[in-house]
Coordinates of C-alpha atoms in Angstrom, one line a residue:
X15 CA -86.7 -65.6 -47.7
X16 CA -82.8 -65.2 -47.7
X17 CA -81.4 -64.0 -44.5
X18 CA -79.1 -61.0 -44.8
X19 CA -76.5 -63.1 -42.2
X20 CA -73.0 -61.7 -40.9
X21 CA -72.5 -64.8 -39.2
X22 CA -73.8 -68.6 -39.0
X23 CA -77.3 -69.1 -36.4
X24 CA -74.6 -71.7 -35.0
X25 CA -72.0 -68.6 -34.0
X26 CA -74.8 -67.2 -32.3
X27 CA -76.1 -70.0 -30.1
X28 CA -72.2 -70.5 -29.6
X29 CA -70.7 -67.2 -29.9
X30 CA -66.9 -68.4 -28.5
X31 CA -66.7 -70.3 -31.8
X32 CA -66.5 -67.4 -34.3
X33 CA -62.6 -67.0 -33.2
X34 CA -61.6 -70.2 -33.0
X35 CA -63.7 -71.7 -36.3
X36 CA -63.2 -69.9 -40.3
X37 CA -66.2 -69.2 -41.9
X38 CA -66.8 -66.8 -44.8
X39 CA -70.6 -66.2 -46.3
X40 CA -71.2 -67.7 -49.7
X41 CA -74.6 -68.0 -50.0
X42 CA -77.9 -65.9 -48.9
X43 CA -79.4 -68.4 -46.9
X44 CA -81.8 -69.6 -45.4
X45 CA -83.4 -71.8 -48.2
X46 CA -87.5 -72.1 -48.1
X47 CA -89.6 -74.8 -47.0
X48 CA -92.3 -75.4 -49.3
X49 CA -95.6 -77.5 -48.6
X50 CA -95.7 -80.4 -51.4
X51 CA -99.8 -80.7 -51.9
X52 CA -100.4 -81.8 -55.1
X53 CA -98.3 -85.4 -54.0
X54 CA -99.9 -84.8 -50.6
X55 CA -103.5 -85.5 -52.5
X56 CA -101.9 -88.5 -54.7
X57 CA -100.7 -90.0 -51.7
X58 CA -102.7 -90.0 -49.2
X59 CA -101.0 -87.9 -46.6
X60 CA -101.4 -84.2 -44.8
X61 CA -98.3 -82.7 -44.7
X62 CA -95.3 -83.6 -47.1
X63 CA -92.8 -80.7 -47.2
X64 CA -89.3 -80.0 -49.1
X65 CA -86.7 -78.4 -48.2
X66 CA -85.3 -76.3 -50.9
X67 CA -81.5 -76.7 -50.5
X68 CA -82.0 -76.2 -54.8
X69 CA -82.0 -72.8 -53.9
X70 CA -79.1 -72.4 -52.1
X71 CA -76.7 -69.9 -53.9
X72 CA -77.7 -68.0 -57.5
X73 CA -74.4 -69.4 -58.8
X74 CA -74.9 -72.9 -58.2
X75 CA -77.4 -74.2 -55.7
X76 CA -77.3 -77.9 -54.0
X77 CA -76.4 -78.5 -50.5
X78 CA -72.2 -78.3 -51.0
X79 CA -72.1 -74.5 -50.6
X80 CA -73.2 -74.5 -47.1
X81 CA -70.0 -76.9 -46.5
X82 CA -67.7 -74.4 -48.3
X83 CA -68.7 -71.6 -46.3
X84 CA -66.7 -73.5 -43.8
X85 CA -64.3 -75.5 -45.5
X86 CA -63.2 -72.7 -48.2
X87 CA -62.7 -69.9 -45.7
X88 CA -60.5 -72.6 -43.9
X89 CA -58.4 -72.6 -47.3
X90 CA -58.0 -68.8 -47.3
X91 CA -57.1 -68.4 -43.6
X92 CA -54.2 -71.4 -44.3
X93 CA -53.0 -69.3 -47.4
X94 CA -53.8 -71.9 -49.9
X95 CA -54.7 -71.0 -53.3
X96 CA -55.5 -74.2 -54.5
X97 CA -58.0 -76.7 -54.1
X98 CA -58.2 -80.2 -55.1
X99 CA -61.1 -82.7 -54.3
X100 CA -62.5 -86.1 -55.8
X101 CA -65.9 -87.5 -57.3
X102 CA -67.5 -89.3 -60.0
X103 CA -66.9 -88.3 -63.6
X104 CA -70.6 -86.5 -63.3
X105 CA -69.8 -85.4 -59.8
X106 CA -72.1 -82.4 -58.8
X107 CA -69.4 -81.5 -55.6
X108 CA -66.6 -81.1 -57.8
X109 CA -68.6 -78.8 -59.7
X110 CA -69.6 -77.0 -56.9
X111 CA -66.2 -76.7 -55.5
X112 CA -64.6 -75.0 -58.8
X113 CA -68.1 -72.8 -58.7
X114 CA -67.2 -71.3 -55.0
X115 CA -63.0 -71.6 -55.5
X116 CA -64.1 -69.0 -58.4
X117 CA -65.7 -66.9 -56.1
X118 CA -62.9 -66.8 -53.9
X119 CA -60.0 -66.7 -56.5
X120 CA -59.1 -70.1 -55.8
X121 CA -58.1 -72.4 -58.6
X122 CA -60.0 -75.8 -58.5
X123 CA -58.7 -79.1 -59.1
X124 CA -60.8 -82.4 -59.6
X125 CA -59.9 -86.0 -59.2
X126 CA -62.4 -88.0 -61.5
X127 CA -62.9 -91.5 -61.5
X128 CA -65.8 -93.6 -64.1
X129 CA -69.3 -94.1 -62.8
X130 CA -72.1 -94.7 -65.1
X131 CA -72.9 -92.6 -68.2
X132 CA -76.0 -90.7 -68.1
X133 CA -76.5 -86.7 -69.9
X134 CA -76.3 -85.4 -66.3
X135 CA -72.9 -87.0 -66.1
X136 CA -72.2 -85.2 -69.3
X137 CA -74.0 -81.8 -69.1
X138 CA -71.5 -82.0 -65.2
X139 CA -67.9 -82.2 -66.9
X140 CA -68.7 -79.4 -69.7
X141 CA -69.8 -77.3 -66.2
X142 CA -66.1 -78.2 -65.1
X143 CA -64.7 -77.1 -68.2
X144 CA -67.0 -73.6 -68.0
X145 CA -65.9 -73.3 -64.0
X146 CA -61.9 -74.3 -65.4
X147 CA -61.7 -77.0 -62.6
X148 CA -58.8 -78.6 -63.5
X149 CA -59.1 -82.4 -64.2
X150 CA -57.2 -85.2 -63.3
X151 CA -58.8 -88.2 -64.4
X152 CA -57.8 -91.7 -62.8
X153 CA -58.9 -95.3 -61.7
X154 CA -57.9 -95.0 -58.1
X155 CA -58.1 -91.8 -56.4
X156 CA -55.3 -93.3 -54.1
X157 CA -52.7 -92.8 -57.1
X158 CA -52.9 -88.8 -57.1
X159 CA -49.9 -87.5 -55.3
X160 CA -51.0 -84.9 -52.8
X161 CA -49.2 -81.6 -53.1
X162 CA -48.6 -80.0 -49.6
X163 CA -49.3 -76.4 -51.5
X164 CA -52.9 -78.1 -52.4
X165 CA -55.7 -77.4 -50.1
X166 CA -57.2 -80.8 -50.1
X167 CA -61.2 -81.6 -49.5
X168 CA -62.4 -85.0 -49.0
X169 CA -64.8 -86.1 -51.2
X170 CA -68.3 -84.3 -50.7
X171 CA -66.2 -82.3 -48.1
X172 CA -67.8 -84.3 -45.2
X173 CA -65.0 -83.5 -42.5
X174 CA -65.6 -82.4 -38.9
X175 CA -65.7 -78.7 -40.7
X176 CA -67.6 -79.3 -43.6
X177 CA -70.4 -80.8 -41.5
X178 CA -70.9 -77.8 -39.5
X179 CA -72.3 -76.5 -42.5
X180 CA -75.5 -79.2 -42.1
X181 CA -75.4 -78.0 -38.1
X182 CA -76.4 -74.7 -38.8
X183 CA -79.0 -75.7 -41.2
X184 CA -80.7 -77.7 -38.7
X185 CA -80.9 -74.4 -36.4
X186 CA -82.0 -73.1 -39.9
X187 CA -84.7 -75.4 -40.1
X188 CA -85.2 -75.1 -36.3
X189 CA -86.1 -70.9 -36.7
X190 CA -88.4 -71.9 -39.8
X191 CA -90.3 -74.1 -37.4
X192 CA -90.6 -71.3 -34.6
X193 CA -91.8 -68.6 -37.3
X194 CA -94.4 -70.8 -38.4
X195 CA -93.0 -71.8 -41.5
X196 CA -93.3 -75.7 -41.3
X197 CA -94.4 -77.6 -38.3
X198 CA -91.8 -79.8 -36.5
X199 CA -91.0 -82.8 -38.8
X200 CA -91.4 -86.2 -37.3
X201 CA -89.1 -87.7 -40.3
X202 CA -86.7 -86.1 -42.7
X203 CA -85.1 -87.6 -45.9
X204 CA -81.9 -86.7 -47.0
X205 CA -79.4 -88.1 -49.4
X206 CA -76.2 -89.7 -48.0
X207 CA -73.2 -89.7 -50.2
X208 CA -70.0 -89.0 -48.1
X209 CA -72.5 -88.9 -44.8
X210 CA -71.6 -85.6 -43.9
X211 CA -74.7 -84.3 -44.6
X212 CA -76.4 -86.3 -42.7
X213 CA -73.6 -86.4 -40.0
X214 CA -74.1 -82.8 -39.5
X215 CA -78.0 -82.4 -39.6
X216 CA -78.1 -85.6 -37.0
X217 CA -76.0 -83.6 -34.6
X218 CA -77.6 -79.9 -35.4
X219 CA -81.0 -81.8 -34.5
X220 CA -80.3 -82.4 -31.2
X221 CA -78.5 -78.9 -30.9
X222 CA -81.5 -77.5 -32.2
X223 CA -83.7 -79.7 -29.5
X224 CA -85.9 -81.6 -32.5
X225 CA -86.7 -84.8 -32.4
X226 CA -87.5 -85.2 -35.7
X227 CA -86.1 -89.0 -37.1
X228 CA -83.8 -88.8 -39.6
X229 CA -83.6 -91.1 -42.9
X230 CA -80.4 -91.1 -44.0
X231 CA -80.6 -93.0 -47.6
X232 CA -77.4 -94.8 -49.3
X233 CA -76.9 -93.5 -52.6
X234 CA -72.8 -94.3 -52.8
X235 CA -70.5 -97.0 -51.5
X236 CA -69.7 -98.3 -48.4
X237 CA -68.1 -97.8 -45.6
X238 CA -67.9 -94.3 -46.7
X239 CA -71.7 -94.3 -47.1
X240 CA -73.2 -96.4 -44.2
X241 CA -74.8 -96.1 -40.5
X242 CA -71.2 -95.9 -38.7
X243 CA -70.0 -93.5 -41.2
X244 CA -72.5 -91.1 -40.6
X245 CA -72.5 -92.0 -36.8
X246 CA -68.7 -91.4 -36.9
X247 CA -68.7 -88.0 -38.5
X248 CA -71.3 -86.8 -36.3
X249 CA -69.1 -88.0 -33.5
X250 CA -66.2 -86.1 -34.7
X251 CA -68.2 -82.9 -35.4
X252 CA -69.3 -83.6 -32.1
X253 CA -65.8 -83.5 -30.7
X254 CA -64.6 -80.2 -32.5
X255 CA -67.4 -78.2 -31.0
X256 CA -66.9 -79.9 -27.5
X257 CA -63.4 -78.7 -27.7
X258 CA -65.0 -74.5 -26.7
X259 CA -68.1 -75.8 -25.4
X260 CA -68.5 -78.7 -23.3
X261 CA -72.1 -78.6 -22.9
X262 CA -72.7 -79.7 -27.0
X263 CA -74.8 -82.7 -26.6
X264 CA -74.3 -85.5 -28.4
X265 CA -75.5 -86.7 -31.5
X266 CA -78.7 -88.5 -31.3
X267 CA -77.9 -92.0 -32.8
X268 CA -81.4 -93.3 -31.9
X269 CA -83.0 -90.8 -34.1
X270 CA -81.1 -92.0 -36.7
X271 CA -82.4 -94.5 -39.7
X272 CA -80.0 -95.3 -42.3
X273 CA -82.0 -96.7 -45.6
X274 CA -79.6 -98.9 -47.9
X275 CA -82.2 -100.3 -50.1
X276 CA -82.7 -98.0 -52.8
X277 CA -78.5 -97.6 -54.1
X278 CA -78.8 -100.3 -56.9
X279 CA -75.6 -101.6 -55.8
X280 CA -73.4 -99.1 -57.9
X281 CA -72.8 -95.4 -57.5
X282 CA -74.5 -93.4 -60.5
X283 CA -76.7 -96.3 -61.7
X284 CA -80.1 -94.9 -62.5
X285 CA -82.2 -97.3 -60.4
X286 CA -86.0 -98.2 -61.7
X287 CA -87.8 -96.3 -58.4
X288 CA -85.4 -93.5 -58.5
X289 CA -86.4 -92.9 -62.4
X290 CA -89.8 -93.1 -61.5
X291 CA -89.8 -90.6 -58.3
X292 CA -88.2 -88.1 -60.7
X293 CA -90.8 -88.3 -62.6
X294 CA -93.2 -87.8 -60.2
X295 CA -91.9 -84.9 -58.4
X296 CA -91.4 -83.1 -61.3
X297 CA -95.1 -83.8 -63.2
X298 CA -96.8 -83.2 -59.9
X299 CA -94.6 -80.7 -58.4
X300 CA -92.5 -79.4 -61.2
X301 CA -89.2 -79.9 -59.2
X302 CA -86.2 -81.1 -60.5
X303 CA -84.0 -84.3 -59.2
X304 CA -81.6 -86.6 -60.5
X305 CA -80.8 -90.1 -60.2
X306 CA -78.1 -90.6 -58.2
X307 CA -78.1 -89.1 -54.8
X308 CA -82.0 -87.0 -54.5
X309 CA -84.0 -89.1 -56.7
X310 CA -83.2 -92.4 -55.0
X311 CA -83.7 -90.6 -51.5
X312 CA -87.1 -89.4 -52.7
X313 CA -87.9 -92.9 -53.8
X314 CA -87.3 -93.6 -50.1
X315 CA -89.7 -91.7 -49.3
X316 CA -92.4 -93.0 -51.2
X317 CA -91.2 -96.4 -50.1
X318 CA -91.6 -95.0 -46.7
X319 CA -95.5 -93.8 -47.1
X320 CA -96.5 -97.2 -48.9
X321 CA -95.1 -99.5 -46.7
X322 CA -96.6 -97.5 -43.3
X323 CA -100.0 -98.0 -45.7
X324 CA -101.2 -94.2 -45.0
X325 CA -102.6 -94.9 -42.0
X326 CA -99.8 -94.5 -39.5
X327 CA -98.4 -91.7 -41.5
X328 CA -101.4 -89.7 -42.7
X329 CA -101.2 -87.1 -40.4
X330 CA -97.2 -87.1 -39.5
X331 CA -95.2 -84.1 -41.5
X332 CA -92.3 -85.7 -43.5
X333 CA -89.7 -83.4 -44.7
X334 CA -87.9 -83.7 -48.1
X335 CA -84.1 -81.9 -47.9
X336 CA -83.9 -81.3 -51.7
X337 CA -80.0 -81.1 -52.1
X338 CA -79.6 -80.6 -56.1
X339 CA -78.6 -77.8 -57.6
X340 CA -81.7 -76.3 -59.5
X341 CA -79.5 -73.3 -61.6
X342 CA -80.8 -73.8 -65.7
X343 CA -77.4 -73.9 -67.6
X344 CA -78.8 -75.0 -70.8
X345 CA -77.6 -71.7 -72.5
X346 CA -74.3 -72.2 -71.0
X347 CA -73.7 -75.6 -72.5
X348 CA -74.9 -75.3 -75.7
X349 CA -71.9 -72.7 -75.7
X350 CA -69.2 -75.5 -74.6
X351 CA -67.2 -78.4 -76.5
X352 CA -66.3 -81.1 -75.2
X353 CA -63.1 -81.5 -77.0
X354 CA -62.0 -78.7 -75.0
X355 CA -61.6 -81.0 -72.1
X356 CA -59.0 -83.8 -71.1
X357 CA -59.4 -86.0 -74.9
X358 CA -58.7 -89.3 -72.3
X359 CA -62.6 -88.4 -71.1
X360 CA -63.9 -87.9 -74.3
X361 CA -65.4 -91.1 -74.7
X362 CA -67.8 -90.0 -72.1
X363 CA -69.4 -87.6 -75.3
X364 CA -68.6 -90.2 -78.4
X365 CA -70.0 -93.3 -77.0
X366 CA -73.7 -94.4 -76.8
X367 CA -75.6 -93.3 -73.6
X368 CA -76.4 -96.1 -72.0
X369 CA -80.2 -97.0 -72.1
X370 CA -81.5 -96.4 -68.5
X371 CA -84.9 -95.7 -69.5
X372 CA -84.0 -92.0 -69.0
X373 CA -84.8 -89.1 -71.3
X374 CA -81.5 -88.5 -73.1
X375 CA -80.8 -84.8 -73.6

């Protein structure tokens, strides 16, 4: 159940940071942990759990919000009242960012380079046309001048700031384990796009004193989605709490795993496993992924049980960190026209979907 929070679990382990680090409440978290046992049965194992990072906010849930309560407050405090930040056409950050700058009466900006055409990628620019995020569409997110009166996030907002964000939801995950909620997870499976994600969880692990393994799974380019990326961020998340506490520990690089053979070689290109653990999860479990960053992760894990044949594994509780959004905006779209957006991006509407063996919608 949602907590009704005043302030992050990690300004309570660290109390000196609430002066020195901004931080404004945008979603009622904590987000449940749920135990998966209808694909526990079909695959042979004991205790398969996800956590639902869907749920995160009723305005739009996925794992990005829980940067933002960092990273947008930072925005606020500096005066800025615009942000700018940079994804994929179908990018579900950049949504999320003009989602939460609403919130905060912040106008969002998007830089939007191609990736491959799917409905999702679709269904994601008429949600940046109902959130107004402002869109700049280029070849080279380089060419963009940067406005000094522009708040600017990084892609996926993976910064030393942003990451604490995936901190505290390890000492989120680390009170859901002490209440009895899910036992302690010897692996966990998260998408890495930007690595701050995993950067942050990697770090809030050992914070939290687990010593779960974490599989950190490619789902975007490197070196901005690699081992040393997410080693490096966690380093320099590292380094900004160590600058009011020097007793942070470090993060735990040998409890890390980075996976890099389920990305299919180009970011947004529906991969053959990833089609098929979507699939899965959803007749089995009725939950909702996509293709590019959760459903390639959770076609990790599957890779994961089959290769350690069962037997190794059967009894070892792997966690699932489900970070799509899972808000139905099908009567919202429905409402939208896409010639209301840029018209250099509406070839994205007027030419065939590519046929990835997905269900075109």
């Amino acid at each position: 159940m949602p907590e009704n929070r005043k302030k992050p679990l990690l300004f309570e382990k660290y109390p000196d940071l609430e002066a020195n680090i901004p931080w404004i409440k945008l979603a009622p978290l904590r987000t449940p942990v749920k135990k998966l046992t209808i694909l526990e049965k079909k695959l042979g194992i004991n205790s398969l759990w996800v956590k639902c990072d869907n749920l995160t906010s009723p305005l739009y849930g996925g794992n990005k919000v829980r940067k933002f309560e960092f990273l947008l407050a930072d925005a606020k405090d500096k005066g800025y009242k615009k942000v700018m930040t940079a994804g994929g056409l179908g990018s579900n950050h950049c949504v999320a960012t003009a989602t939460f700058c609403n919130q905060l009466n912040l106008k969002p900006s998007a830089v939007l380079a191609d990736q491959p055409i799917t409905s999702h990628v679709r269904n994601n620019l008429l949600l940046d046309l109902y959130f107004k995020n402002e869109i700049i569409y280029t070849d080279e997110y380089d060419k963009v001048p940067r406005d000094p009166n522009v708040y600017y996030m990084v892609p996926g907002g993976s910064t030393p700031l942003g990451n604490l964000g995936f901190v505290n939801a390890a000492l989120e995950l680390k009170n859901q384990i002490n209440n009895g909620d899910i036992p302690e997870p010897d692996y966990l499976f998260v998408a890495s796009g930007s690595s701050g994600t995993a950067a942050g969880l990697l770090l809030g692990l050992k914070i939290a004193e687990l010593k779960t393994k974490l599989h950190s799974i490619q789902t975007s380019f490197a070196p901005y989605c690699s081992f040393n990326a997410v080693r490096r961020l966690a380093k320099k998340t590292w380094k900004l709490l160590a600058k009011y506490y020097n007793s942070i520990p470090k993060a735990p690089i040998e409890q890390l795993n980075f996976n890099d053979d389920y990305f299919g070689g180009e970011y947004g290109l529906p991969t053959q496993e990833a089609i098929e653990a979507v699939k899965l999860i959803k007749e089995t479990e009725d939950i909702t992924l996509e293709t590019t960053y959760t459903g390639k992760t959770f076609a990790a894990l599957l890779g994961f049980v089959q290769t350690n044949k069962k037997k190794k594994i059967k009894d070892k509780t792997i966690l699932f960190w489900n970070t799509y959004n899972s808000r139905d905006f099908s009567d919202i779209l429905t409402k939208l026209d896409y010639h209301d957006l840029p018209q250099e991006i509406h070839w994205v509407f007027e030419n065939p979907l590519p046929d990835f063996g997905l269900e075109k919608n």
